[in-house]
Structures are given as C-alpha cells and as structure tokens.
CSV table of C-alpha atoms in Angstrom, one decimal:
chain,number,residue,atom,x,y,z
C,1,MET,CA,-42.7,-48.4,152.2
C,2,ALA,CA,-39.2,-49.5,151.4
C,3,PRO,CA,-36.9,-46.7,150.2
C,4,ILE,CA,-36.3,-46.4,146.5
C,5,ASP,CA,-32.6,-46.7,145.5
C,6,LEU,CA,-31.6,-43.7,143.5
C,7,TYR,CA,-28.4,-43.7,141.4
C,8,THR,CA,-27.5,-40.1,140.4
C,9,TRP,CA,-25.1,-37.2,140.2
C,10,LYS,CA,-25.5,-33.4,140.4
C,11,THR,CA,-26.3,-32.7,136.8
C,12,SER,CA,-29.4,-31.2,135.1
C,13,ASN,CA,-30.8,-34.7,134.4
C,14,GLY,CA,-29.8,-36.0,137.8
C,15,ARG,CA,-31.5,-33.1,139.6
C,16,LYS,CA,-34.8,-34.0,138.0
C,17,ALA,CA,-34.9,-37.2,140.1
C,18,THR,CA,-33.9,-35.7,143.4
C,19,VAL,CA,-36.3,-32.8,142.9
C,20,MET,CA,-39.2,-35.3,142.2
C,21,LEU,CA,-38.4,-37.6,145.1
C,22,GLU,CA,-38.2,-34.6,147.5
C,23,GLU,CA,-41.4,-33.1,146.2
C,24,CYS,CA,-43.3,-36.4,146.4
C,25,GLY,CA,-42.0,-37.2,149.9
C,26,LEU,CA,-41.1,-40.7,148.9
C,27,PRO,CA,-38.3,-42.4,151.0
C,28,TYR,CA,-35.2,-43.1,149.0
C,29,THR,CA,-31.5,-44.0,149.5
C,30,MET,CA,-29.0,-42.0,147.6
C,31,HIS,CA,-26.2,-43.7,145.7
C,32,PRO,CA,-23.9,-41.0,144.2
C,33,ILE,CA,-22.5,-42.0,140.8
C,34,ASP,CA,-19.5,-39.8,140.1
C,35,ILE,CA,-19.6,-39.6,136.4
C,36,SER,CA,-16.2,-37.9,136.3
C,37,THR,CA,-14.6,-41.2,137.3
C,38,ASP,CA,-16.4,-43.3,134.7
C,39,VAL,CA,-18.1,-45.4,137.4
C,40,GLN,CA,-21.2,-45.3,135.3
C,41,PHE,CA,-19.5,-47.8,133.0
C,42,SER,CA,-18.9,-50.3,135.7
C,43,PRO,CA,-20.6,-53.7,135.4
C,44,GLY,CA,-22.7,-53.0,138.5
C,45,PHE,CA,-24.2,-49.8,137.1
C,46,VAL,CA,-24.6,-51.1,133.6
C,47,ALA,CA,-26.8,-53.9,135.0
C,48,ILE,CA,-29.1,-51.1,136.3
C,49,ASN,CA,-28.9,-48.9,133.2
C,50,PRO,CA,-27.5,-50.5,130.0
C,51,ASN,CA,-27.0,-47.0,128.6
C,52,SER,CA,-24.6,-46.0,131.4
C,53,LYS,CA,-26.3,-42.7,132.2
C,54,ILE,CA,-27.7,-41.2,135.4
C,55,PRO,CA,-30.2,-41.1,136.9
C,56,ALA,CA,-31.7,-44.5,137.5
C,57,ILE,CA,-33.8,-45.9,140.2
C,58,VAL,CA,-34.6,-49.3,141.6
C,59,ASP,CA,-38.0,-49.5,143.4
C,60,PRO,CA,-38.1,-52.5,145.7
C,61,ASP,CA,-41.9,-52.1,145.8
C,62,GLY,CA,-42.5,-51.9,142.1
C,63,PRO,CA,-45.5,-53.2,140.1
C,64,ASP,CA,-47.0,-56.3,141.7
C,65,GLY,CA,-44.8,-55.8,144.7
C,66,LYS,CA,-41.7,-56.8,142.8
C,67,PRO,CA,-38.4,-54.8,142.4
C,68,TYR,CA,-38.5,-52.6,139.3
C,69,THR,CA,-35.8,-50.6,137.6
C,70,VAL,CA,-36.4,-47.4,135.7
C,71,PHE,CA,-33.8,-45.4,133.7
C,72,GLU,CA,-34.1,-42.2,131.6
C,73,SER,CA,-35.0,-39.1,133.6
C,74,GLY,CA,-38.4,-38.4,132.0
C,75,ALA,CA,-39.5,-42.0,132.5
C,76,ILE,CA,-38.4,-41.8,136.1
C,77,LEU,CA,-40.5,-38.7,136.7
C,78,MET,CA,-43.5,-40.4,135.1
C,79,TYR,CA,-43.1,-43.5,137.1
C,80,LEU,CA,-42.8,-41.6,140.4
C,81,ALA,CA,-45.8,-39.5,139.5
C,82,GLU,CA,-47.8,-42.7,138.9
C,83,LYS,CA,-46.5,-44.3,142.1
C,84,SER,CA,-47.2,-41.3,144.3
C,85,GLY,CA,-50.3,-40.0,142.6
C,86,GLN,CA,-48.8,-36.6,142.3
C,87,PHE,CA,-47.8,-34.1,139.6
C,88,LEU,CA,-49.4,-35.9,136.7
C,89,PRO,CA,-53.2,-35.5,136.3
C,90,ARG,CA,-55.4,-38.5,135.6
C,91,ASP,CA,-57.7,-36.6,133.3
C,92,THR,CA,-56.6,-37.4,129.7
C,93,ALA,CA,-56.4,-33.9,128.3
C,94,ARG,CA,-54.6,-32.4,131.3
C,95,ARG,CA,-52.3,-35.5,131.5
C,96,TYR,CA,-51.2,-35.0,127.9
C,97,GLU,CA,-50.8,-31.3,128.4
C,98,VAL,CA,-48.1,-32.3,130.9
C,99,ILE,CA,-46.6,-35.1,128.8
C,100,GLN,CA,-46.1,-33.0,125.7
C,101,TRP,CA,-44.1,-30.4,127.7
C,102,VAL,CA,-42.1,-33.2,129.2
C,103,MET,CA,-41.3,-34.4,125.7
C,104,PHE,CA,-40.5,-30.8,124.7
C,105,GLN,CA,-37.8,-30.8,127.4
C,106,MET,CA,-36.5,-34.3,126.6
C,107,GLY,CA,-36.3,-33.7,122.9
C,108,GLY,CA,-35.4,-30.0,122.7
C,109,VAL,CA,-34.4,-28.2,125.9
C,110,GLY,CA,-32.1,-31.0,127.2
C,111,PRO,CA,-30.2,-31.9,124.1
C,112,ILE,CA,-29.8,-28.3,122.9
C,113,PHE,CA,-28.9,-26.8,126.2
C,114,GLY,CA,-26.5,-29.7,126.8
C,115,GLN,CA,-24.7,-28.9,123.5
C,116,VAL,CA,-24.4,-25.3,124.6
C,117,HIS,CA,-22.8,-26.4,127.8
C,118,HIS,CA,-20.4,-28.7,126.0
C,119,PHE,CA,-19.2,-26.2,123.3
C,120,ARG,CA,-19.0,-23.3,125.7
C,121,ARG,CA,-17.4,-25.1,128.6
C,122,ALA,CA,-16.0,-28.5,127.8
C,123,ALA,CA,-14.8,-28.6,124.2
C,124,LYS,CA,-11.0,-28.8,123.8
C,125,GLU,CA,-11.2,-26.2,121.0
C,126,THR,CA,-13.4,-23.2,120.2
C,127,VAL,CA,-15.9,-24.1,117.5
C,128,PRO,CA,-17.7,-20.8,116.6
C,129,TYR,CA,-20.1,-22.5,114.2
C,130,ALA,CA,-21.3,-24.9,116.9
C,131,ILE,CA,-21.5,-22.2,119.6
C,132,ASN,CA,-23.6,-20.0,117.4
C,133,ARG,CA,-25.8,-22.8,116.1
C,134,TYR,CA,-26.7,-24.2,119.6
C,135,SER,CA,-26.8,-20.9,121.4
C,136,THR,CA,-29.2,-19.5,118.8
C,137,GLU,CA,-31.5,-22.5,119.2
C,138,CYS,CA,-31.1,-22.3,123.0
C,139,ARG,CA,-32.4,-18.7,123.0
C,140,ARG,CA,-35.3,-19.7,120.6
C,141,LEU,CA,-36.3,-22.4,123.1
C,142,TYR,CA,-36.2,-19.8,125.9
C,143,GLY,CA,-38.6,-17.8,123.7
C,144,VAL,CA,-41.0,-20.7,123.4
C,145,LEU,CA,-40.9,-21.2,127.2
C,146,ASN,CA,-41.4,-17.4,127.8
C,147,ALA,CA,-44.4,-17.4,125.4
C,148,ARG,CA,-45.9,-20.5,127.0
C,149,LEU,CA,-45.6,-18.9,130.5
C,150,GLU,CA,-47.4,-15.7,129.5
C,151,GLY,CA,-50.3,-15.4,131.9
C,152,ARG,CA,-49.7,-18.8,133.5
C,153,GLU,CA,-47.8,-19.9,136.6
C,154,TYR,CA,-46.7,-23.3,135.4
C,155,LEU,CA,-45.8,-24.9,132.1
C,156,ALA,CA,-48.6,-27.4,131.6
C,157,ASN,CA,-51.8,-26.7,133.5
C,158,ASP,CA,-52.8,-24.6,136.5
C,159,GLU,CA,-50.8,-26.8,138.8
C,160,ILE,CA,-47.2,-27.6,139.1
C,161,SER,CA,-46.2,-30.9,137.4
C,162,ILE,CA,-43.4,-33.0,136.2
C,163,ALA,CA,-43.1,-30.8,133.2
C,164,ASP,CA,-41.8,-28.0,135.5
C,165,PHE,CA,-39.6,-30.4,137.5
C,166,CYS,CA,-37.8,-31.7,134.4
C,167,THR,CA,-37.3,-28.3,132.7
C,168,LEU,CA,-36.1,-26.2,135.7
C,169,PRO,CA,-32.8,-28.0,136.2
C,170,TRP,CA,-31.8,-27.0,132.7
C,171,VAL,CA,-32.8,-23.4,133.1
C,172,PHE,CA,-30.9,-23.4,136.4
C,173,ARG,CA,-27.7,-23.4,134.3
C,174,HIS,CA,-28.7,-20.2,132.4
C,175,ASP,CA,-25.4,-18.7,133.4
C,176,TRP,CA,-23.6,-21.6,131.6
C,177,GLN,CA,-25.7,-20.7,128.5
C,178,GLN,CA,-24.9,-17.0,128.9
C,179,VAL,CA,-28.6,-16.3,129.0
C,180,ASP,CA,-29.9,-13.4,131.2
C,181,LEU,CA,-33.3,-14.5,132.5
C,182,ALA,CA,-34.3,-10.8,132.7
C,183,GLU,CA,-34.6,-11.0,128.9
C,184,PHE,CA,-37.3,-13.7,129.4
C,185,PRO,CA,-39.4,-12.2,132.2
C,186,ASN,CA,-42.1,-15.0,132.3
C,187,VAL,CA,-39.4,-17.6,132.5
C,188,LYS,CA,-37.7,-15.7,135.3
C,189,ARG,CA,-40.9,-15.4,137.3
C,190,TRP,CA,-41.6,-19.1,136.9
C,191,TYR,CA,-38.0,-19.9,137.8
C,192,ASP,CA,-38.1,-17.8,141.0
C,193,THR,CA,-41.5,-19.3,142.0
C,194,LEU,CA,-40.2,-22.9,141.7
C,195,MET,CA,-36.8,-22.2,143.4
C,196,ALA,CA,-38.7,-20.8,146.4
C,197,ARG,CA,-40.2,-24.3,147.1
C,198,PRO,CA,-38.3,-25.9,150.0
C,199,ALA,CA,-38.5,-29.5,148.7
C,200,LEU,CA,-37.4,-28.5,145.2
C,201,ALA,CA,-34.5,-26.4,146.6
C,202,ARG,CA,-33.4,-29.4,148.6
C,203,GLY,CA,-33.5,-31.6,145.6
C,204,MET,CA,-31.4,-29.2,143.5
C,205,ASN,CA,-28.6,-29.5,146.0
C,206,LEU,CA,-28.3,-33.3,146.1
C,207,PRO,CA,-26.2,-35.3,146.2
C,208,GLU,CA,-24.1,-33.1,148.5
C-alpha cells in the first residue's frame, strides 16, 4: 500500500489526522505545513485544499485505484475509517451514532473552543463580552460531553470511534480554555483513557 500524503500542523484539527493515521496503522508521509508562515496560502497547497486550511490528505490509492484528495478534518477521519474498515461501524444505527457526535464536534466544540482560544490568547485587545460569551458556551459543551459520558467509556457506542478522535484534540487544550477537567469527571476519565493509548499519544505529538 502506497503511503498517504498528509499535509498538517500541530493544531487541534491537525492532530485529528495524525491520531487517526496512527490508530489505523496506515502508512503515510508527513508534510508539515507551518501555518504561522502562511505557506497554506501558497499555490501548491491551495491546489490541494482550496480553503487553505490544514489538514489535507492525498491518497495515491484512492477509489478505483486513482489518487484522491480529501480536506476538512471530519471528512478525512470518515474517509480513513472507510479505507481501513476501522472506527466507524457498518451497522446503520451505530454508524450514525458516531456520525452525529462527529458533527457535534465539527459544528460546536471546534468552533466554540477555537473562539475561546482566540479571544483568550491571540486577540490584540481584551474583549470581555467575547471572552464571556464563548467561555460560557465552552463550559456548556463540556457539560454536554460530561452527561454523554456518564456510564459509558466512549462518546458514541461501546467502542472507540472517530467521534472520540476528533473531539479529544480540542479537550487536550482545556488549559487554554481555563477549564479544570476535575469539574467534569466523566470527561476527565474519558480523556485519561484515550491519552493512555500509545498510537493516539504518538499522533498527538506529530509533527515533531
């Protein structure tokens, strides 16, 4: 199997792809895209992802044996799950249990946590309204996760899935969000369980 080309950087969304590739055991070649230097806007990368965001992959052995490009982190996880036959059930009900929690991350956790990161760490001026608005919603989403994880090990079904892989990298930055995981004990247990997985831990530290 030819290695998949991965274009990424060490961000919450970027880590989703490295975690998934490490967990699936699929061969891949890393192409670091240092987004602090605006290389993501270069013509070469825009040809891969017209939205100029990481991560993106190019699979030389795509559908029908032809090269295939995928961007958007959630779509990448779904594509790799289909390719490897792992972390996304085939049964319709169990499959959509996973997909809806992936959408929860893509539509809620990612955008809101990302705004908290921006206004707490990157904004050139302090904007109390924005900090309060997004931090309040961030904590509400932690509450949703905590309730979901009551009495269950993983977010979707009784097995680990791409729903866990796409959410964990955002919870990993709980310190940036000024959230103490001890306040959300089910999230903390889930987080500690996932972080103890060797393949996942490797993926969280890439690219070096």
